[in-house]
PDB file of C-alpha atoms in Angstrom:
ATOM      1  CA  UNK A1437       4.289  90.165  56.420  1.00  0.00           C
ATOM      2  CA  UNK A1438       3.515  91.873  59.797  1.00  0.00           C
ATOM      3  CA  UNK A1439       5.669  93.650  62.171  1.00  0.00           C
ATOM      4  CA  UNK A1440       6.329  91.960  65.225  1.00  0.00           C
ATOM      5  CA  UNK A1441       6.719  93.459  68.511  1.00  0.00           C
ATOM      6  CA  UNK A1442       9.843  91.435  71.142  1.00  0.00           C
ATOM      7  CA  UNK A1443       8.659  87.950  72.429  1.00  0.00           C
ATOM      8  CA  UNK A1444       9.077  85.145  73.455  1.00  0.00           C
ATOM      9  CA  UNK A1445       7.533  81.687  73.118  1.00  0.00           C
ATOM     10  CA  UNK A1446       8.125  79.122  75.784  1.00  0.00           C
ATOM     11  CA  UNK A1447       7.109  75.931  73.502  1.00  0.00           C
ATOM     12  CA  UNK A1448       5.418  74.428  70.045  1.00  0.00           C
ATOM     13  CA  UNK A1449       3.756  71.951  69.556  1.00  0.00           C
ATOM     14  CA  UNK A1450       4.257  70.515  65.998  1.00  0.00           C
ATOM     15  CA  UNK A1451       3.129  66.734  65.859  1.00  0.00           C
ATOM     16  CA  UNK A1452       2.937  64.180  62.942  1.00  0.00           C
ATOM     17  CA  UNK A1453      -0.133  64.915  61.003  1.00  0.00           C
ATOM     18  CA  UNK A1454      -0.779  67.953  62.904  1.00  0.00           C
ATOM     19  CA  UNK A1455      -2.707  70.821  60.893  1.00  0.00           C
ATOM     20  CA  UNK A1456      -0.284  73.071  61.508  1.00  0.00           C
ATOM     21  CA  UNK A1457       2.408  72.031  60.084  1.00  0.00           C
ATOM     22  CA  UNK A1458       3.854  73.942  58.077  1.00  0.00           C
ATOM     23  CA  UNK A1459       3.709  72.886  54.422  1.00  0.00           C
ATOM     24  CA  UNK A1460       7.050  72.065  53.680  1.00  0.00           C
ATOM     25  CA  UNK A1461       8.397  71.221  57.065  1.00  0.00           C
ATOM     26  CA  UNK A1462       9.208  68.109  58.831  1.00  0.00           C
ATOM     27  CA  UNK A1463       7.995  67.153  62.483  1.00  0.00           C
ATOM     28  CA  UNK A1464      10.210  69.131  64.830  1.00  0.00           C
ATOM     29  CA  UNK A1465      10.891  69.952  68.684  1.00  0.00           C
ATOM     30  CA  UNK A1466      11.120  73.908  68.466  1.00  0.00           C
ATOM     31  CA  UNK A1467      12.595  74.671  72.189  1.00  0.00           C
ATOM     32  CA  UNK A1468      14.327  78.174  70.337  1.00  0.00           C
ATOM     33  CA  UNK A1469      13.224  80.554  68.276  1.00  0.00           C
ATOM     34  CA  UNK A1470      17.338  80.277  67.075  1.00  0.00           C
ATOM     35  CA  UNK A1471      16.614  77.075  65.777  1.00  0.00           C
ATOM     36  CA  UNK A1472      14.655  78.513  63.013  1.00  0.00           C
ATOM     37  CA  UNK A1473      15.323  79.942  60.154  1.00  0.00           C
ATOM     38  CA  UNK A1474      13.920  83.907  59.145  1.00  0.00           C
ATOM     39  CA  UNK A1475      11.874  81.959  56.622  1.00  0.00           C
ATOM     40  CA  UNK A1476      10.243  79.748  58.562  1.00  0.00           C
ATOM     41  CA  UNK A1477       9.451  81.930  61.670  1.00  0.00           C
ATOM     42  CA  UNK A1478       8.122  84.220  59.106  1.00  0.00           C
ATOM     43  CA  UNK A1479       6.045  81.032  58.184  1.00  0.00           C
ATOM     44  CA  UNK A1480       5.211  80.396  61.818  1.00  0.00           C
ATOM     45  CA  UNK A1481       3.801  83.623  62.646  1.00  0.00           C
ATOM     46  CA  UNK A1482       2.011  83.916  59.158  1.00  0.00           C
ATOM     47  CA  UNK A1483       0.064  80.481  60.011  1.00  0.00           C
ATOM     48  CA  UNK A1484      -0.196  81.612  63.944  1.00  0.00           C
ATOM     49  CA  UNK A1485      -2.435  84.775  61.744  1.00  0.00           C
ATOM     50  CA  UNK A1486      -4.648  82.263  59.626  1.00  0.00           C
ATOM     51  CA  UNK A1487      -5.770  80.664  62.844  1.00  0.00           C
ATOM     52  CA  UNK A1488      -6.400  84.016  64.770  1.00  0.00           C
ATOM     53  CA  UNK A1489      -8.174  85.318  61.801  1.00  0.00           C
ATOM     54  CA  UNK A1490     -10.130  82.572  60.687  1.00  0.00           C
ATOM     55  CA  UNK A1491     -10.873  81.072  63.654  1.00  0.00           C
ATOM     56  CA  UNK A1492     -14.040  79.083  62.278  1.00  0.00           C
ATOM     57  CA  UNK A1493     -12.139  77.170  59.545  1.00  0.00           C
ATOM     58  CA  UNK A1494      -9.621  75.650  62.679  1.00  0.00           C
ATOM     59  CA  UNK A1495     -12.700  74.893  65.114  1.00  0.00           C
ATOM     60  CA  UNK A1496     -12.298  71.031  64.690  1.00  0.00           C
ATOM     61  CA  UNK A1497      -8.653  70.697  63.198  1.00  0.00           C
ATOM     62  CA  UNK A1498      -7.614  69.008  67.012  1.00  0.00           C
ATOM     63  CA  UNK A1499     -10.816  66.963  67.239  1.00  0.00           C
ATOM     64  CA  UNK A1500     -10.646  64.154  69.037  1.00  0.00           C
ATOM     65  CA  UNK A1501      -7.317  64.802  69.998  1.00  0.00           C
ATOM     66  CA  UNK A1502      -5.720  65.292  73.899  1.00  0.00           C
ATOM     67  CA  UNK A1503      -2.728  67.903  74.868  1.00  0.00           C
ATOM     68  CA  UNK A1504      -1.249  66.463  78.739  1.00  0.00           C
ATOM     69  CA  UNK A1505      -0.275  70.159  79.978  1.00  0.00           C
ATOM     70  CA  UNK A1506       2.525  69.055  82.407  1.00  0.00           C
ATOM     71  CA  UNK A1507       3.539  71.861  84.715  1.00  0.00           C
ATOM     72  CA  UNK A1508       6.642  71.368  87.342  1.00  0.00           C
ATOM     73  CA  UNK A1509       6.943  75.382  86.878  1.00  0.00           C
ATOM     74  CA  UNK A1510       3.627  77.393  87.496  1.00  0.00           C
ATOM     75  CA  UNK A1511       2.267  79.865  84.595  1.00  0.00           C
ATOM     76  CA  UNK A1512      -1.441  81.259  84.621  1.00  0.00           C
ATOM     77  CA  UNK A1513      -0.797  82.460  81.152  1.00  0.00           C
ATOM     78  CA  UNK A1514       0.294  79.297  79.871  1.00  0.00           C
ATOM     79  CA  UNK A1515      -1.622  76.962  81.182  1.00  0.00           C
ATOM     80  CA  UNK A1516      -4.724  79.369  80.115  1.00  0.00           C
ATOM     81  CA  UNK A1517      -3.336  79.860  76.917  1.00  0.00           C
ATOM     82  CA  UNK A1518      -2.763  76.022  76.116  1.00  0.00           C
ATOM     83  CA  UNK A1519      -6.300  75.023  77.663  1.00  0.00           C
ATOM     84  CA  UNK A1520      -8.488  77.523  75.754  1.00  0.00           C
ATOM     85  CA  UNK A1521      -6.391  76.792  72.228  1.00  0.00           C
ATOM     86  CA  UNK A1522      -7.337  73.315  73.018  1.00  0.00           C
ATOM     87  CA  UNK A1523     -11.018  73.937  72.989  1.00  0.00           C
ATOM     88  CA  UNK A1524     -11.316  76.589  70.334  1.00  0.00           C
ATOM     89  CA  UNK A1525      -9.605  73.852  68.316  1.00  0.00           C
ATOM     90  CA  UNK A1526     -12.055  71.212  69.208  1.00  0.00           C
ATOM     91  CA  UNK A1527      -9.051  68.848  71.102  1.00  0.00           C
ATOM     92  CA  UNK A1528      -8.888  68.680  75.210  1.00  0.00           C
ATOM     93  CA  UNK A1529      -6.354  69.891  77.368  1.00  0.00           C
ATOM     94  CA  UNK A1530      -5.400  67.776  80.344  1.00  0.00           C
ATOM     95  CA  UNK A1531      -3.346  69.632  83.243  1.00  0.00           C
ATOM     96  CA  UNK A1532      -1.300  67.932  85.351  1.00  0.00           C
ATOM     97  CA  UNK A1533       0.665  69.479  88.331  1.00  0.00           C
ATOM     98  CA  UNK A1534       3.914  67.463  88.897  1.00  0.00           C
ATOM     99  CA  UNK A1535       3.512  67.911  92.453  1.00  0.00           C
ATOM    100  CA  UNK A1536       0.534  66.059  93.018  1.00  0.00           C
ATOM    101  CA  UNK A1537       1.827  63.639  90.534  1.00  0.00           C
ATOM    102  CA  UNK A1538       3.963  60.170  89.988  1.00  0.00           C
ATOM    103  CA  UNK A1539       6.506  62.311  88.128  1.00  0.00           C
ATOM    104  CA  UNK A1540       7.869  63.244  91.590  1.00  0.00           C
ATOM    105  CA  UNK A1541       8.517  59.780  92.725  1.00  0.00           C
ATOM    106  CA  UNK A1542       9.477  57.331  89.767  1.00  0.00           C
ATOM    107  CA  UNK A1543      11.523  58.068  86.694  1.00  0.00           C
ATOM    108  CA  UNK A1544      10.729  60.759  84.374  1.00  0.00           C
ATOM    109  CA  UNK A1545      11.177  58.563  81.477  1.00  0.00           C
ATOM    110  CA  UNK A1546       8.603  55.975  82.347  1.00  0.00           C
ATOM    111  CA  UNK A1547       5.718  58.402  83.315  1.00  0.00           C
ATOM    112  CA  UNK A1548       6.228  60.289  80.271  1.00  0.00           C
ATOM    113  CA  UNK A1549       6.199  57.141  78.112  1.00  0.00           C
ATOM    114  CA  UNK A1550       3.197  55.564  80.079  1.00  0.00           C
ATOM    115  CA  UNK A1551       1.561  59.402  79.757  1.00  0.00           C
ATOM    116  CA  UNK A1552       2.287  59.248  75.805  1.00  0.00           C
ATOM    117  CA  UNK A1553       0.141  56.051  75.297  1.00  0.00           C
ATOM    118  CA  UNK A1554      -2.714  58.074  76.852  1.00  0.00           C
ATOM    119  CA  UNK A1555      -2.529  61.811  75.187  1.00  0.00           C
ATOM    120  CA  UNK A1556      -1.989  62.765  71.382  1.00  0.00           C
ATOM    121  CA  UNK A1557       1.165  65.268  72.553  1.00  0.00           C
ATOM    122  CA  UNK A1558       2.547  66.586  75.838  1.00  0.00           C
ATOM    123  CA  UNK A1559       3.581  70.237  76.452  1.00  0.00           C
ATOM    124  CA  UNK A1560       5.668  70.751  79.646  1.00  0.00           C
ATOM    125  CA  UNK A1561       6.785  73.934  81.543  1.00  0.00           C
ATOM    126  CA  UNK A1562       9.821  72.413  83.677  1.00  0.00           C
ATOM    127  CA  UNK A1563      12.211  73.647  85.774  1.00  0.00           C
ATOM    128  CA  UNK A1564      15.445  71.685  84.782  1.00  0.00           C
ATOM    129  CA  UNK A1565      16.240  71.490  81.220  1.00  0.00           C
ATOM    130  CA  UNK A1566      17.611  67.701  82.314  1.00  0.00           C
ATOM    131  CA  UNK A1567      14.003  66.736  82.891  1.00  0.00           C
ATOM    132  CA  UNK A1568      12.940  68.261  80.001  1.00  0.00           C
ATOM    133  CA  UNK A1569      15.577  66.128  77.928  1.00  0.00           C
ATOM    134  CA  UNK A1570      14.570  62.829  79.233  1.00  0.00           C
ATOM    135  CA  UNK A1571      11.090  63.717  78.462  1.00  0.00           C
ATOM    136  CA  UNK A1572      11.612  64.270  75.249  1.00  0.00           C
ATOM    137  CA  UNK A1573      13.771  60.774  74.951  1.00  0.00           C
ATOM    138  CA  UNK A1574      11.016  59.025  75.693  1.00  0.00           C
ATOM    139  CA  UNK A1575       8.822  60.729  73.248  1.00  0.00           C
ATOM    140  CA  UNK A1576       8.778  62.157  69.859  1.00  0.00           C
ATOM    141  CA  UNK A1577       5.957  64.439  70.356  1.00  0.00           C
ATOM    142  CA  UNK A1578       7.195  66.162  73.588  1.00  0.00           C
ATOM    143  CA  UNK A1579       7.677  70.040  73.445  1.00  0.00           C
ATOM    144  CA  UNK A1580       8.362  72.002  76.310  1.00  0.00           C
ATOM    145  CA  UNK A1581      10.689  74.659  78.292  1.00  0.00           C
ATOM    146  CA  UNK A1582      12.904  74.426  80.972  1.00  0.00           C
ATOM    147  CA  UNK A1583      13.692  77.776  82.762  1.00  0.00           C
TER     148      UNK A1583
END
């Protein structure tokens, strides 16, 4: 067990099949840390450690596989965080600025489901948690904030 220091973690991505799901666990949207249980944050973070540690046995565990980065909320550190994961794990990260996007002019629900037929998962960083919502209704394997 290690000591953690206060944080915070915007959104998860936990997909069917994914190699990181914890063994035990079912496929889940994690939007709060007070969803979870001690034990399996404790499990979280001690998996979030294999990865960092062994960084050569996770090279290829997203092969192949795409992560749509949908920001209607700017973050550097996200965005940056999500893209470099992506490669280190072999998968591609896709970023999409809502702005410059369809999402501003037809409904939330059918981008995200016409999105979902061309990405493995989608992480968004929205504004309104009521567009984060219908995301996720359109879509099992939608994670995402809304601050």
């Amino acid at each position: 067990m290690v000591a953690l220091k206060a944080f915070s973690i915007k959104f998860i991505i936990v997909g069917r099949g994914s190699p990181f799901l914890v063994r035990g666990w079912t496929k889940m949207h994690l939007i709060s840390f007070r969803e979870l249980s001690g034990k399996q944050l404790n499990q979280l973070v001690d998996m979030g450690i294999e990865v960092k540690n062994n960084p050569e046995k996770f090279a290829e565990k997203l092969h192949g596989k795409s992560l749509a980065l949908v920001f209607q909320k700017t973050s550097t550190r996200t965005r940056v965080a999500f893209e470099v994961a992506m490669t280190q794990l072999g998968g591609h990260g896709l970023y999409i600025d809502w702005r410059t996007t369809n999402f501003t002019l037809a409904d939330i629900f059918d981008e995200t489901k016409y999105l979902s037929r061309n990405v493995d998962c989608i992480m968004a960083r929205l504004l309104l948690n009521e567009d984060l919502q219908k995301m996720i209704a359109s879509r099992q394997d939608v994670l995402g904030s809304a601050i």
